[in-house]
Amino acid sequence: MPLIVDFETIPELFYELSKKWKGKDKVVFAFKPSSNAPYETINWDKFTKDVYALAAYLHENGFKSGDRFAILSENRYEWALTDFAGQLLGGINVSLYATLPAEQCEYIINDSGSKFFFVSTGIQLKKAVEIKGNTKSVKQILAFDSPPNKKLLEEKDVLLFSDAVEQGISLYTKHSEKIDKSMRSVKSEDISTFIYTSGTTGNPKGVMLSNANLVSNIKAAHQVINIGSEDRTLSFLPLCHAFERVAGYYAILGGGAEIFYAESVDTVSKNLVECSPTIVISVPRLFEKMYNIVLKSVQEGSAIKKGIFSWGIGVGKKAAKSNSPFVRIQKALADKLIFNKLKERTGGRVRIFVSGGAALPSEIGSFFEAAGLKITEGYGLTETSPVMTVNPVGAERYGTVGHVLPGVTVGIQRVDDGKVIAQLSGTDYPSNLSSEEGEILCKGPNVMIGYYKKEKETKEVIDDKGWFHTGDIGRFVDGYLQITDRLKHMIVNAGGKNIYPGPIEDVLKTSMFVDQTVVVGEGQSYMSAIIVPDFESLNAFCRQNNIEYKSDAEAIKLEAVHKLYDQELKTINKKLASHEKIRQFRLITEPFTVENGILTPTLKVKRKIIQQIYADLIIDIYKDDKA
């Protein structure tokens, strides 16, 4: 479905949309003022008035084209308001993950030279006040919420966001012509945002994305996924993540759809039911959790229930490939008995699931397809604005990340000799394409300008032929791109065999008893896994089998629990090649989180940190290696 307005820059996107919806009472955003309250909507007229008011305030206070404004906030209405107000003036959005500690915020603020610092809650305001003395560029801190600690508002250069907007309303007439001139002077090649990569090592790098980068991706996305004015999405992936920024924000608005904000990542299940979205954009973690909830329910049920479930999955898979009237009748019965409950958990109206940010296990994709809830998986990086490929809706192939996006070229380069052995562009799918594996490269209008103030690092990833080197390994299969793993994650075992842990971990996570896992085995003769159990499923198993314990720490030491995981691994190992099989495992109680430093803000595992934290555990695994 085409975009409802034409635009070449992000400020122009806002301008054209605000003009189109003027006076039509069209909902653009919705939020919950409190947990028990219903969603409250905001229409385009109010949004437009607020954006111009904030732009007027910023202009009055010396903000100009090229200046940076930082946002430290969860997804919410004020985030979008600030984004467009700053960009109308030619400013550059520098958004930070709300989970970042103060010292990392300080680094990004100083590296970017941000002039205005917007923060959400009292917690974020406290961080901002704490670091302001160590920042040279910050002129003012604006707080979305009034903090519990009112003394924070008495700090120098701290102002409530609502006060700034109120001042801006009276200033707009004075600055309206200058704001309009600034908006029209923004060029496609001008930088729209710095998105700081979370990185698994070292300080984050500021990815410079131009208006042209983002706009090319927004327009290409609309060529492959239908988004219309009747659609609605639930926003919960961080807006400082390129995937949510483009797919769940700009592309949604560009189609005329509504954005409802989740209260938090912990309330997504509840908010899905409350807002009934038609489009859900997520990382695989959501789908893995939903899948495991269903499996747990079946596991706790009777033999008859397990039989009906198995039958329903089989029927669902047939229905996904067949238009037979008999199969359709069976599928309708399977929906009534099994799948309608799952659909109700998503709000009952979802027509498109979009997955990105990490690999979606093919087994989970196939399960949702059988349920009649197809997941369209895409692939890309922050440096590619971000989408490079996406599975065509209605022709998804699970285990791949789809076709190359229109206007983009993807290549495969041999790791050993550096030769580009295959490449595809947009709608080009030759049948004789090489399926050999190698590093994935990318060319196109979506490739970043570079890393801010890091010329050396930019040259390391963009070669002299214009190819961006992703660091991912993959190959083409019938025109679909298949990801193997990260080049840097490759494990070399004692026999010199190259093993990519990602696909093995994806298979492990299809077990209802596995919440998180990391595969290890560098320089060893076999692979092992560190596993964080799904304690809800494990506790249910123990109750069913009258296994008593006082804590999770005690549970993971029990012989019966170890036998359970032994059996799970035996089943999983049947799906793995001999050199990939998991021969040993250790259970741990502490989950991998951003807060304990094991996950990046984009929920990727920092493998080097795992190696450091669990060094003794890994040594213990291999101390009696006789394999």
XYZ file of C-alpha atoms in Angstrom:
627
model
C 0.000 0.000 0.000
C 1.522 3.389 -0.978
C 2.334 6.089 1.520
C -0.501 8.561 1.997
C 1.802 11.581 1.508
C 4.980 12.246 -0.436
C 8.097 13.494 1.341
C 11.884 13.573 1.018
C 12.849 14.420 4.611
C 11.557 13.557 8.092
C 10.419 17.165 8.775
C 8.523 17.070 5.476
C 6.856 13.804 6.535
C 5.470 15.567 9.610
C 4.459 18.673 7.676
C 2.583 16.749 4.968
C 0.828 14.485 7.469
C -0.246 17.383 9.688
C -1.630 19.160 6.624
C -3.485 16.049 5.422
C -5.178 15.339 8.743
C -5.890 18.959 9.709
C -9.412 19.327 11.128
C -10.299 15.648 10.622
C -10.036 14.482 14.253
C -7.680 11.689 13.171
C -6.109 9.740 16.052
C -2.319 9.532 15.872
C -1.256 8.403 19.373
C -2.789 6.860 22.490
C -1.431 6.287 25.988
C -2.567 5.093 29.408
C -2.416 7.776 32.114
C -2.378 5.021 34.745
C -2.367 1.249 34.871
C -6.085 0.843 35.510
C -7.218 3.644 33.216
C -8.388 3.157 29.627
C -6.311 4.409 26.708
C -6.569 8.137 25.987
C -6.165 9.271 22.375
C -4.388 12.264 20.841
C -5.407 13.550 17.418
C -3.262 15.126 14.732
C -4.460 18.662 15.456
C -3.268 18.533 19.065
C -0.027 16.826 18.067
C 0.648 19.472 15.421
C -0.021 22.315 17.849
C 2.290 20.780 20.481
C 5.114 20.120 17.995
C 5.081 23.690 16.693
C 4.904 25.046 20.252
C 8.000 23.105 21.312
C 9.794 24.108 18.116
C 9.029 27.751 18.932
C 10.392 27.333 22.457
C 13.592 25.717 21.167
C 14.080 28.410 18.527
C 13.582 31.149 21.127
C 16.278 29.528 23.248
C 18.931 29.387 20.567
C 18.427 25.945 19.029
C 19.413 25.965 15.350
C 20.032 23.715 12.359
C 22.681 21.070 13.022
C 22.318 21.250 16.808
C 21.819 17.969 18.638
C 19.004 17.218 21.063
C 19.140 14.120 23.263
C 16.148 12.071 24.452
C 16.485 9.721 27.436
C 13.040 8.184 27.653
C 10.793 5.190 27.289
C 8.372 5.172 24.327
C 5.722 7.833 24.899
C 3.917 10.744 23.283
C 6.513 13.318 24.377
C 9.246 11.335 22.593
C 7.532 11.786 19.212
C 6.678 15.416 19.975
C 10.312 16.199 20.787
C 11.617 14.292 17.764
C 9.601 16.221 15.206
C 9.975 19.604 16.944
C 13.764 19.281 16.939
C 13.922 18.048 13.353
C 11.636 20.833 12.068
C 14.482 23.161 13.044
C 17.072 20.990 11.293
C 18.232 19.429 14.555
C 19.737 15.975 14.997
C 17.979 13.452 17.243
C 20.308 11.672 19.699
C 18.204 9.101 21.520
C 19.394 7.046 24.480
C 18.140 3.784 25.938
C 16.285 4.408 29.185
C 18.190 1.478 30.735
C 21.608 3.114 30.313
C 23.501 4.004 33.499
C 24.499 7.611 34.098
C 28.118 7.196 33.004
C 27.116 5.815 29.589
C 24.605 8.628 29.143
C 27.386 11.074 29.941
C 29.616 9.559 27.251
C 26.918 9.838 24.570
C 25.940 13.386 25.544
C 29.568 14.521 25.392
C 30.396 12.582 22.226
C 27.363 13.968 20.392
C 27.616 17.476 21.827
C 23.897 17.569 22.580
C 22.528 21.020 23.420
C 19.127 20.141 24.934
C 18.584 17.036 27.054
C 15.019 15.674 27.284
C 14.300 13.090 29.993
C 11.172 11.204 31.034
C 10.767 10.089 34.651
C 12.286 11.199 37.936
C 14.827 8.382 37.617
C 16.043 9.726 34.263
C 16.037 13.315 35.516
C 18.253 12.269 38.417
C 20.760 10.781 35.917
C 20.708 13.966 33.842
C 21.272 16.244 36.840
C 24.044 13.961 38.087
C 26.040 14.178 34.850
C 25.276 17.753 33.771
C 28.328 19.123 35.567
C 30.519 16.841 33.450
C 28.970 17.928 30.152
C 30.018 21.054 28.287
C 27.322 21.226 25.616
C 24.043 20.843 27.544
C 22.225 24.138 27.817
C 19.019 22.862 29.398
C 17.369 19.716 30.761
C 13.637 19.317 30.121
C 11.691 16.772 32.204
C 8.590 15.073 30.787
C 7.318 14.164 34.285
C 7.258 16.131 37.484
C 9.646 14.106 39.692
C 8.807 12.849 43.203
C 11.902 14.718 44.368
C 10.848 18.317 43.650
C 14.331 19.595 44.494
C 15.501 18.287 41.142
C 13.386 20.969 39.475
C 15.241 23.616 41.472
C 18.524 22.644 39.838
C 19.995 25.170 37.432
C 18.789 24.855 33.820
C 16.084 22.271 34.612
C 12.553 22.906 33.335
C 9.325 20.912 33.142
C 8.534 19.922 29.562
C 4.905 21.076 29.918
C 6.126 24.550 30.889
C 8.313 24.698 27.782
C 5.368 23.712 25.547
C 3.121 26.276 27.254
C 5.711 29.007 26.693
C 6.061 27.847 23.098
C 2.353 28.305 22.401
C 2.661 32.048 23.056
C 5.943 32.205 21.098
C 4.714 30.419 17.966
C 3.304 33.484 16.185
C 6.656 35.222 16.645
C 8.663 32.315 15.194
C 6.246 30.582 12.788
C 7.865 31.920 9.595
C 11.361 30.991 10.807
C 10.220 27.472 11.761
C 8.634 27.014 8.337
C 11.806 28.264 6.651
C 13.932 25.887 8.737
C 11.688 22.938 7.830
C 11.914 23.706 4.115
C 15.685 24.184 4.237
C 16.358 20.628 5.532
C 17.916 18.627 2.688
C 17.842 14.875 2.035
C 21.563 14.602 2.642
C 21.342 16.332 6.037
C 21.758 14.167 9.124
C 18.500 13.244 10.836
C 19.787 11.226 13.769
C 22.734 9.735 15.604
C 21.821 6.244 16.785
C 24.443 4.932 19.145
C 25.136 1.248 18.647
C 25.002 -0.616 21.935
C 28.089 -2.639 21.081
C 29.274 -5.761 22.865
C 32.701 -4.231 23.568
C 34.022 -0.690 24.049
C 32.196 2.617 23.870
C 29.161 2.919 21.580
C 29.568 4.496 18.151
C 27.206 7.164 16.836
C 25.725 5.939 13.558
C 24.975 8.984 11.391
C 21.789 8.442 9.396
C 20.655 11.063 6.924
C 17.108 11.959 5.994
C 17.715 10.153 2.697
C 18.812 7.000 4.544
C 15.643 6.866 6.631
C 13.239 7.982 3.915
C 14.532 5.354 1.466
C 13.874 2.659 4.057
C 10.412 3.981 4.956
C 9.357 4.067 1.299
C 10.808 0.624 0.569
C 9.023 -0.835 3.606
C 5.700 0.403 2.214
C 6.378 -1.455 -1.031
C 6.480 -4.803 0.775
C 4.132 -4.375 3.776
C 0.650 -2.858 3.608
C 0.084 -0.168 6.234
C -3.114 1.866 6.046
C -5.135 4.440 7.959
C -7.254 1.711 9.577
C -4.193 0.072 11.139
C -2.936 0.333 14.682
C 0.301 -0.770 16.315
C 1.423 -1.218 19.914
C 4.764 0.512 20.461
C 7.060 -1.178 22.969
C 10.456 -1.745 21.328
C 12.743 1.186 22.250
C 12.450 4.101 19.819
C 16.204 4.576 20.022
C 16.441 1.219 18.208
C 16.545 1.763 14.423
C 14.048 -1.058 13.798
C 11.304 0.518 15.917
C 12.187 4.028 14.729
C 11.608 3.215 11.064
C 9.159 0.286 11.079
C 7.145 1.037 14.221
C 7.091 4.835 14.062
C 7.858 6.648 10.776
C 6.454 3.930 8.482
C 3.355 3.560 10.656
C 2.681 7.313 10.617
C 3.412 7.442 6.879
C 0.601 4.973 6.272
C -1.832 6.984 8.366
C -1.982 4.375 11.131
C -2.263 4.853 14.903
C 0.431 4.270 17.524
C -0.676 3.074 20.965
C 2.078 3.111 23.587
C 2.588 0.131 25.883
C 2.890 1.063 29.553
C 6.183 -0.847 29.690
C 7.804 -3.949 28.240
C 6.399 -5.880 31.201
C 2.787 -5.017 30.346
C 2.849 -5.878 26.644
C 0.627 -8.964 27.061
C -2.022 -6.906 28.875
C -1.770 -3.944 26.505
C -2.131 -6.140 23.416
C -5.577 -7.169 24.621
C -6.493 -3.598 25.607
C -5.563 -1.875 22.345
C -6.209 -4.679 19.787
C -3.479 -3.781 17.279
C -3.532 -4.889 13.641
C 0.268 -4.707 13.266
C 2.707 -5.932 15.911
C 6.406 -5.189 15.493
C 8.643 -7.119 17.854
C 11.854 -8.983 18.464
C 11.673 -12.824 18.602
C 11.595 -12.777 22.403
C 7.863 -11.952 22.452
C 7.047 -14.815 20.095
C 9.251 -17.230 22.050
C 7.402 -16.360 25.271
C 3.975 -16.775 23.679
C 5.055 -20.093 22.162
C 6.320 -21.371 25.509
C 3.099 -20.327 27.286
C 1.136 -22.466 24.833
C 3.538 -25.402 25.197
C 3.343 -25.158 28.985
C -0.458 -25.257 28.858
C -0.360 -28.344 26.651
C 2.297 -30.036 28.777
C 0.131 -29.645 31.877
C -2.940 -30.979 30.082
C -4.279 -34.484 29.564
C -3.201 -36.943 26.885
C -6.355 -36.019 24.952
C -5.431 -32.318 25.045
C -1.910 -33.131 23.825
C -3.379 -35.209 21.008
C -5.749 -32.425 19.932
C -2.872 -29.938 19.984
C -0.678 -32.161 17.815
C -3.567 -32.682 15.384
C -4.273 -28.932 15.280
C -0.655 -28.065 14.460
C -0.700 -30.573 11.615
C -3.954 -29.165 10.245
C -2.653 -25.587 10.588
C 0.474 -26.394 8.587
C -1.636 -27.990 5.835
C -4.000 -25.010 5.793
C -1.070 -22.631 5.320
C -0.218 -24.422 2.059
C -3.654 -25.611 0.836
C -6.995 -24.133 -0.210
C -8.805 -27.472 0.059
C -12.374 -27.034 1.421
C -11.894 -30.108 3.620
C -8.688 -28.650 5.127
C -10.435 -25.301 5.695
C -13.199 -27.044 7.638
C -10.597 -28.824 9.774
C -8.732 -25.546 10.325
C -11.923 -23.829 11.502
C -12.341 -26.577 14.110
C -8.659 -26.326 15.117
C -9.088 -22.556 15.545
C -12.070 -23.069 17.823
C -10.355 -25.741 19.918
C -6.812 -24.357 20.047
C -5.773 -21.221 18.195
C -8.507 -18.685 18.961
C -7.242 -18.376 22.544
C -3.814 -17.403 21.229
C -5.370 -14.846 18.882
C -7.364 -13.397 21.781
C -4.088 -12.890 23.691
C -2.897 -10.642 20.855
C -6.071 -8.535 20.888
C -7.891 -10.507 18.206
C -7.157 -8.205 15.247
C -3.507 -8.812 14.323
C -3.010 -9.256 10.581
C 0.754 -8.738 10.438
C 3.478 -9.732 12.876
C 6.879 -8.286 11.967
C 9.974 -9.741 13.639
C 13.472 -8.271 13.588
C 16.510 -7.492 15.705
C 17.522 -11.157 16.095
C 16.946 -14.522 14.445
C 13.468 -16.029 14.725
C 13.685 -19.809 15.303
C 12.010 -21.461 12.308
C 10.032 -23.802 14.566
C 8.371 -20.820 16.236
C 7.623 -19.215 12.870
C 6.022 -22.449 11.663
C 3.930 -22.696 14.839
C 2.487 -19.199 14.408
C 1.836 -19.886 10.734
C -0.104 -23.013 11.716
C -2.128 -20.875 14.127
C -2.989 -18.502 11.303
C -0.748 -15.748 12.664
C 2.050 -15.419 10.155
C 5.245 -13.660 11.173
C 7.078 -11.614 8.554
C 10.762 -11.658 9.497
C 13.208 -9.010 8.348
C 16.914 -8.319 8.735
C 19.210 -5.345 8.935
C 21.490 -3.274 11.132
C 21.449 0.239 12.536
C 24.067 1.101 9.899
C 21.613 0.133 7.129
C 18.747 2.322 8.411
C 17.996 -0.577 9.296
C 16.128 -2.942 6.924
C 18.027 -4.855 4.237
C 15.698 -7.802 3.627
C 12.178 -8.853 4.549
C 10.095 -11.964 3.976
C 7.324 -11.297 1.445
C 3.915 -11.307 3.135
C 2.104 -14.482 2.112
C 5.302 -16.140 0.868
C 7.281 -16.288 4.107
C 10.028 -18.859 4.356
C 10.894 -19.501 7.994
C 14.570 -20.000 8.660
C 15.347 -17.136 6.259
C 15.102 -13.346 6.491
C 13.465 -12.928 3.116
C 14.022 -11.015 -0.095
C 16.267 -8.000 -0.596
C 14.422 -4.720 -0.050
C 13.666 -2.606 -3.176
C 16.528 -0.238 -3.930
C 19.007 -2.221 -1.828
C 21.762 -4.587 -2.997
C 22.998 -7.436 -0.788
C 26.167 -9.393 -1.537
C 27.873 -12.497 -0.168
C 31.665 -12.330 0.186
C 33.912 -15.321 0.815
C 35.638 -14.947 4.167
C 38.910 -16.515 3.018
C 39.648 -14.712 -0.292
C 37.355 -11.651 -0.141
C 35.601 -12.424 -3.443
C 31.962 -11.362 -3.816
C 30.357 -14.610 -4.980
C 26.686 -13.567 -5.140
C 24.615 -10.424 -5.027
C 20.949 -9.537 -5.332
C 19.060 -6.282 -5.759
C 15.415 -5.559 -4.985
C 13.370 -7.691 -7.373
C 16.300 -9.526 -9.002
C 16.234 -13.288 -8.246
C 18.316 -15.278 -10.768
C 17.921 -19.060 -10.496
C 21.644 -19.715 -10.957
C 22.689 -17.649 -7.940
C 25.468 -19.154 -5.812
C 24.291 -20.539 -2.470
C 27.814 -20.525 -1.024
C 28.177 -19.091 2.476
C 30.087 -15.910 3.281
C 29.951 -12.481 4.909
C 26.834 -10.444 4.117
C 27.480 -7.059 2.459
C 25.127 -4.200 1.639
C 24.980 -1.285 -0.801
C 22.233 1.264 -1.295
C 20.661 4.546 -0.198
C 20.039 3.012 3.222
C 23.743 2.670 4.142
C 24.815 5.159 6.818
C 26.949 8.242 6.257
C 29.414 6.835 8.795
C 30.259 6.764 12.484
C 30.340 10.210 14.093
C 33.925 11.461 14.564
C 35.240 7.943 13.828
C 36.685 7.960 10.316
C 38.931 4.950 10.933
C 36.067 2.796 12.218
C 33.908 3.900 9.285
C 36.548 2.798 6.762
C 36.780 -0.546 8.508
C 33.142 -1.356 7.668
C 32.570 0.517 4.367
C 35.107 -0.511 1.735
C 36.310 1.526 -1.265
C 33.660 -0.096 -3.480
C 30.857 1.157 -1.232
C 30.022 -2.191 0.354
C 29.011 -2.091 4.001
C 30.365 -5.165 5.814
C 27.754 -6.453 8.256
C 29.928 -8.959 10.107
C 27.111 -11.498 9.652
C 27.488 -14.793 7.813
C 24.834 -16.035 5.422
C 23.867 -17.273 1.966
C 21.069 -17.046 -0.587
C 18.539 -19.866 -0.882
C 16.147 -19.487 -3.841
C 16.368 -15.711 -3.589
C 15.846 -15.692 0.188
C 18.688 -14.612 2.470
C 19.571 -17.055 5.224
C 21.654 -15.907 8.215
C 24.136 -18.329 9.710
C 25.613 -16.251 12.536
C 27.805 -13.342 13.483
C 31.330 -13.615 12.100
C 32.724 -12.520 15.477
C 30.677 -15.154 17.321
C 32.227 -18.067 15.470
C 33.554 -20.821 17.749
C 36.533 -22.881 16.597
C 36.535 -26.252 18.320
C 39.532 -28.433 19.188
C 39.345 -30.086 15.772
C 39.482 -26.745 13.950
C 35.808 -26.894 12.970
C 34.050 -23.514 12.629
C 30.770 -23.534 14.566
C 28.230 -20.717 14.793
C 26.441 -20.791 18.172
C 23.415 -18.663 17.202
C 21.430 -21.329 15.330
C 22.153 -23.871 18.078
C 20.861 -21.438 20.712
C 17.735 -20.805 18.638
C 16.955 -24.546 18.675
C 17.611 -24.764 22.432
C 15.182 -21.902 23.095
C 12.324 -23.837 21.498
C 12.281 -25.957 24.676
C 9.623 -24.742 27.095
C 12.114 -25.309 29.924
C 14.776 -22.960 28.475
C 14.424 -19.213 28.969
C 17.905 -18.058 27.928
C 21.057 -19.857 26.863
C 24.601 -19.340 25.585
C 26.591 -22.026 23.804
C 30.307 -22.330 24.628
C 33.120 -24.568 23.420
C 35.986 -22.493 22.030
C 39.018 -24.797 21.644
C 37.093 -27.739 23.121
C 36.122 -31.073 21.629
C 32.377 -30.565 22.094
C 29.768 -27.875 22.633
C 28.153 -27.071 25.984
C 25.392 -24.741 27.096
C 24.866 -22.356 29.999
C 21.105 -22.325 30.555
C 18.770 -20.022 32.458
C 15.682 -22.203 32.992
C 12.152 -21.047 32.356
C 11.325 -21.304 36.043
C 7.570 -21.070 35.522
C 7.644 -24.208 33.372
C 10.200 -25.885 35.629
C 8.157 -25.177 38.756
C 5.053 -26.622 37.091
C 6.989 -29.779 36.185
C 8.207 -30.156 39.752
C 4.698 -29.723 41.166
C 3.340 -32.371 38.815
C 6.058 -34.790 39.894
C 5.923 -33.983 43.627
C 9.486 -32.671 43.617
C 10.046 -30.408 46.606
C 12.556 -27.586 47.016
C 12.787 -24.246 48.783
C 14.308 -22.019 46.099
C 15.255 -21.865 42.428
C 18.899 -22.209 43.447
C 18.054 -25.480 45.182
C 15.905 -26.694 42.274
C 18.663 -26.494 39.666
C 20.825 -28.831 41.764
C 18.243 -31.621 41.967
C 18.946 -34.878 40.164
C 15.387 -35.024 38.776
C 15.791 -31.575 37.251
C 19.093 -32.529 35.641
C 17.459 -35.631 34.198
C 14.729 -33.432 32.723
C 17.263 -31.215 30.953
C 19.283 -34.248 29.852
C 16.169 -35.548 28.137
C 15.402 -32.164 26.575
C 18.927 -32.010 25.149
C 18.690 -35.524 23.752
C 15.591 -34.453 21.826
C 17.202 -31.210 20.662
C 20.464 -32.883 19.653
C 18.602 -34.949 17.072
C 18.132 -31.707 15.126
C 21.841 -30.789 15.254
C 24.908 -31.898 13.329
C 27.379 -34.064 15.263
C 29.817 -31.192 15.878
C 26.947 -28.952 17.086
C 25.446 -31.333 19.633
C 25.331 -30.153 23.245
C 27.140 -32.709 25.391
C 27.207 -30.818 28.702
C 25.197 -28.062 30.331
C 25.034 -25.997 33.487
C 21.921 -24.381 34.938
C 22.089 -20.920 36.495
C 19.454 -18.821 38.268
C 20.423 -15.270 37.335
C 18.892 -14.192 34.012
C 20.863 -12.323 31.368
C 19.782 -8.671 31.607
C 20.831 -5.201 30.561
C 21.128 -4.252 34.227
C 23.720 -6.924 35.053
C 25.728 -6.055 31.954
C 25.243 -9.337 30.078
C 22.798 -7.987 27.484
C 23.152 -4.916 25.314
C 20.167 -2.522 25.287
C 19.052 -4.301 22.091
C 19.038 -7.584 24.076
C 22.065 -9.126 22.384
C 24.317 -11.282 24.579
C 27.775 -9.922 25.344
C 29.637 -13.192 24.884
C 32.919 -11.853 26.215
C 31.158 -10.835 29.427
C 29.667 -14.343 29.706
C 33.166 -15.782 29.299
C 34.415 -13.542 32.117
C 31.527 -13.954 34.570
C 31.212 -17.705 34.102
C 34.891 -18.527 33.548
C 34.987 -20.913 36.521
C 31.772 -22.600 35.439
C 33.152 -23.165 31.927
C 36.368 -24.559 33.363
C 34.300 -26.924 35.486
C 32.361 -28.130 32.427
C 35.506 -29.206 30.618
C 37.726 -30.300 33.527
C 37.049 -33.989 32.857
C 36.894 -33.737 29.069
C 37.325 -37.228 27.647
C 35.318 -36.744 24.494
